[in-house]
PDB file of C-alpha atoms in Angstrom:
ATOM      1  CA  LEU Q   1     118.893  88.470  78.483  1.00 56.00           C
ATOM      2  CA  GLY Q   2     122.123  88.829  75.511  1.00 65.00           C
ATOM      3  CA  GLU Q   3     123.128  92.641  77.554  1.00 72.00           C
ATOM      4  CA  PRO Q   4     125.115  93.118  80.398  1.00 70.00           C
ATOM      5  CA  PRO Q   5     123.174  94.388  83.146  1.00 67.00           C
ATOM      6  CA  PRO Q   6     124.010  97.955  83.991  1.00 72.00           C
ATOM      7  CA  THR Q   7     127.118  98.655  85.771  1.00 76.00           C
ATOM      8  CA  GLY Q   8     126.147  99.382  89.776  1.00 75.00           C
ATOM      9  CA  VAL Q   9     123.061  97.636  89.711  1.00 74.00           C
ATOM     10  CA  PRO Q  10     123.507  94.762  92.101  1.00 77.00           C
ATOM     11  CA  LEU Q  11     122.497  91.284  90.460  1.00 76.00           C
ATOM     12  CA  ASP Q  12     120.251  88.722  91.846  1.00 81.00           C
ATOM     13  CA  PRO Q  13     121.718  85.535  93.759  1.00 84.00           C
ATOM     14  CA  VAL Q  14     120.115  83.661  90.942  1.00 87.00           C
ATOM     15  CA  VAL Q  15     120.491  85.980  88.486  1.00 82.00           C
ATOM     16  CA  SER Q  16     124.395  85.448  89.020  1.00 83.00           C
ATOM     17  CA  LEU Q  17     124.442  81.945  89.097  1.00 89.00           C
ATOM     18  CA  PHE Q  18     122.314  81.599  85.687  1.00 88.00           C
ATOM     19  CA  LEU Q  19     125.032  83.779  84.160  1.00 86.00           C
ATOM     20  CA  ARG Q  20     127.969  82.174  85.516  1.00 90.00           C
ATOM     21  CA  ARG Q  21     126.660  78.481  84.412  1.00 92.00           C
ATOM     22  CA  GLU Q  22     125.789  79.858  81.439  1.00 90.00           C
ATOM     23  CA  GLN Q  23     129.517  81.510  81.181  1.00 91.00           C
ATOM     24  CA  ARG Q  24     130.703  78.276  81.807  1.00 91.00           C
ATOM     25  CA  GLU Q  25     128.692  76.547  78.908  1.00 87.00           C
ATOM     26  CA  GLN Q  26     130.067  78.510  76.866  1.00 88.00           C
ATOM     27  CA  ARG Q  27     133.449  77.808  77.537  1.00 89.00           C
ATOM     28  CA  ARG Q  28     133.104  74.013  77.725  1.00 86.00           C
ATOM     29  CA  GLU Q  29     131.716  74.168  74.278  1.00 84.00           C
ATOM     30  CA  GLN Q  30     134.425  76.358  72.640  1.00 86.00           C
ATOM     31  CA  GLU Q  31     137.331  74.034  74.405  1.00 88.00           C
ATOM     32  CA  SER Q  32     135.787  71.091  73.917  1.00 87.00           C
ATOM     33  CA  SER Q  33     137.111  68.580  71.208  1.00 90.00           C
ATOM     34  CA  LEU Q  34     134.939  66.919  68.550  1.00 89.00           C
ATOM     35  CA  ALA Q  35     134.738  63.369  69.903  1.00 91.00           C
ATOM     36  CA  GLN Q  36     133.896  65.327  73.095  1.00 89.00           C
ATOM     37  CA  ARG Q  37     130.977  67.420  71.341  1.00 88.00           C
ATOM     38  CA  LEU Q  38     129.958  64.650  69.297  1.00 92.00           C
ATOM     39  CA  ARG Q  39     129.383  62.181  71.796  1.00 92.00           C
ATOM     40  CA  ARG Q  40     127.695  65.715  74.039  1.00 88.00           C
ATOM     41  CA  PHE Q  41     125.508  65.472  70.788  1.00 92.00           C
ATOM     42  CA  LEU Q  42     124.276  62.149  70.847  1.00 96.00           C
ATOM     43  CA  ARG Q  43     124.261  62.220  74.361  1.00 94.00           C
ATOM     44  CA  ARG Q  44     121.430  64.717  74.191  1.00 93.00           C
ATOM     45  CA  LYS Q  45     119.470  63.129  71.082  1.00 96.00           C
ATOM     46  CA  PHE Q  46     119.106  59.913  72.634  1.00 96.00           C
ATOM     47  CA  PHE Q  47     117.694  61.432  76.171  1.00 96.00           C
ATOM     48  CA  LEU Q  48     115.810  63.586  74.183  1.00 96.00           C
ATOM     49  CA  PHE Q  49     114.194  60.171  71.681  1.00 97.00           C
ATOM     50  CA  ARG Q  50     113.961  58.181  75.257  1.00 96.00           C
ATOM     51  CA  ARG Q  51     111.709  60.914  77.153  1.00 96.00           C
ATOM     52  CA  SER Q  52     109.463  61.942  73.673  1.00 96.00           C
ATOM     53  CA  ALA Q  53     109.198  57.436  73.281  1.00 96.00           C
ATOM     54  CA  LEU Q  54     108.181  56.411  76.898  1.00 96.00           C
ATOM     55  CA  MET Q  55     105.455  59.956  77.286  1.00 96.00           C
ATOM     56  CA  THR Q  56     104.258  58.871  73.774  1.00 97.00           C
ATOM     57  CA  LEU Q  57     103.901  55.440  75.240  1.00 96.00           C
ATOM     58  CA  ILE Q  58     102.418  56.712  78.800  1.00 96.00           C
ATOM     59  CA  ALA Q  59      99.855  58.943  76.686  1.00 96.00           C
ATOM     60  CA  LEU Q  60      98.400  56.080  74.570  1.00 97.00           C
ATOM     61  CA  ARG Q  61      98.370  53.787  78.075  1.00 96.00           C
ATOM     62  CA  ASN Q  62      96.088  56.319  79.280  1.00 95.00           C
ATOM     63  CA  LEU Q  63      94.003  56.662  76.273  1.00 96.00           C
ATOM     64  CA  ALA Q  64      93.389  52.763  76.200  1.00 96.00           C
ATOM     65  CA  LEU Q  65      93.070  52.272  80.349  1.00 95.00           C
ATOM     66  CA  GLY Q  66      92.058  55.510  81.281  1.00 94.00           C
ATOM     67  CA  ARG Q  67      94.181  58.597  83.146  1.00 93.00           C
ATOM     68  CA  PRO Q  68      96.073  56.506  87.167  1.00 93.00           C
ATOM     69  CA  SER Q  69      96.637  58.362  89.821  1.00 95.00           C
ATOM     70  CA  PRO Q  70      98.470  62.144  90.142  1.00 94.00           C
ATOM     71  CA  GLN Q  71     101.454  60.242  92.564  1.00 96.00           C
ATOM     72  CA  ARG Q  72     101.616  57.744  89.534  1.00 95.00           C
ATOM     73  CA  LEU Q  73     101.725  60.066  86.691  1.00 94.00           C
ATOM     74  CA  ALA Q  74     104.225  62.380  88.646  1.00 94.00           C
ATOM     75  CA  GLN Q  75     106.756  59.256  89.202  1.00 95.00           C
ATOM     76  CA  GLU Q  76     106.594  58.194  85.086  1.00 94.00           C
ATOM     77  CA  VAL Q  77     107.399  61.353  84.411  1.00 93.00           C
ATOM     78  CA  ALA Q  78     110.317  62.308  86.224  1.00 94.00           C
ATOM     79  CA  PHE Q  79     111.797  58.649  85.033  1.00 94.00           C
ATOM     80  CA  ALA Q  80     110.643  60.174  81.631  1.00 93.00           C
ATOM     81  CA  SER Q  81     112.550  62.980  81.846  1.00 92.00           C
ATOM     82  CA  TRP Q  82     115.695  61.471  83.790  1.00 92.00           C
ATOM     83  CA  ARG Q  83     118.970  62.115  82.184  1.00 88.00           C
ATOM     84  CA  GLY Q  84     121.389  60.504  84.124  1.00 80.00           C
ATOM     85  CA  GLU Q  85     123.175  60.111  87.108  1.00 68.00           C
ATOM     86  CA  GLU Q  86     125.024  63.098  86.478  1.00 56.00           C
ATOM     87  CA  GLU Q  87     121.881  65.102  86.060  1.00 49.00           C
ATOM     88  CA  ALA Q  88     119.795  63.515  88.711  1.00 45.00           C
ATOM     89  CA  GLN Q  89     121.999  64.708  91.461  1.00 47.00           C
ATOM     90  CA  PRO Q  90     120.625  68.220  92.999  1.00 48.00           C
ATOM     91  CA  GLU Q  91     123.436  70.994  92.352  1.00 47.00           C
ATOM     92  CA  ALA Q  92     123.768  71.832  96.062  1.00 46.00           C
ATOM     93  CA  ASP Q  93     124.393  67.791  95.700  1.00 50.00           C
ATOM     94  CA  ARG Q  94     127.040  68.222  93.112  1.00 47.00           C
ATOM     95  CA  VAL Q  95     129.165  71.855  94.628  1.00 44.00           C
ATOM     96  CA  ALA Q  96     129.455  69.924  97.978  1.00 47.00           C
ATOM     97  CA  ARG Q  97     131.205  67.100  96.145  1.00 48.00           C
ATOM     98  CA  THR Q  98     132.949  68.597  93.945  1.00 49.00           C
ATOM     99  CA  GLY Q  99     133.209  72.033  95.081  1.00 49.00           C
ATOM    100  CA  PRO Q 100     131.996  75.396  93.038  1.00 48.00           C
ATOM    101  CA  GLU Q 101     132.260  76.049  89.562  1.00 45.00           C
ATOM    102  CA  LEU Q 102     133.167  79.722  88.595  1.00 41.00           C
TER     103      LEU Q 102
END
C-alpha cells in the first residue's frame, strides 16, 4: 500500500481512483491553514462522538426493549453514521455537479 506500483503494470480503475483520492487528501492537508485544520478536526470529532452516542443509545434500547426489525435497525445505523451533507452525497453525484477532481 505504501509503495508505488511496478512500472508497466496497468492499474485497476478502483485502485487508481483510490490513489488519486489519497493524493488529493494529502495535498489538501498540506495546503490548509490552521483554522481549516482545526475546523476539520472538530468536525470529525463531533461526528465521531455523535455516532458513538447514538449507537450506544440504540444498543441500550435494544437491550431493554428487544431487537427491532432489520429494516428499522438499518435506518437507525444509517442515521447514526450520517456525516453531513457533503459526505452524504454519492461520489457520482459530486463529480457530476463539480466535475472530476484529479
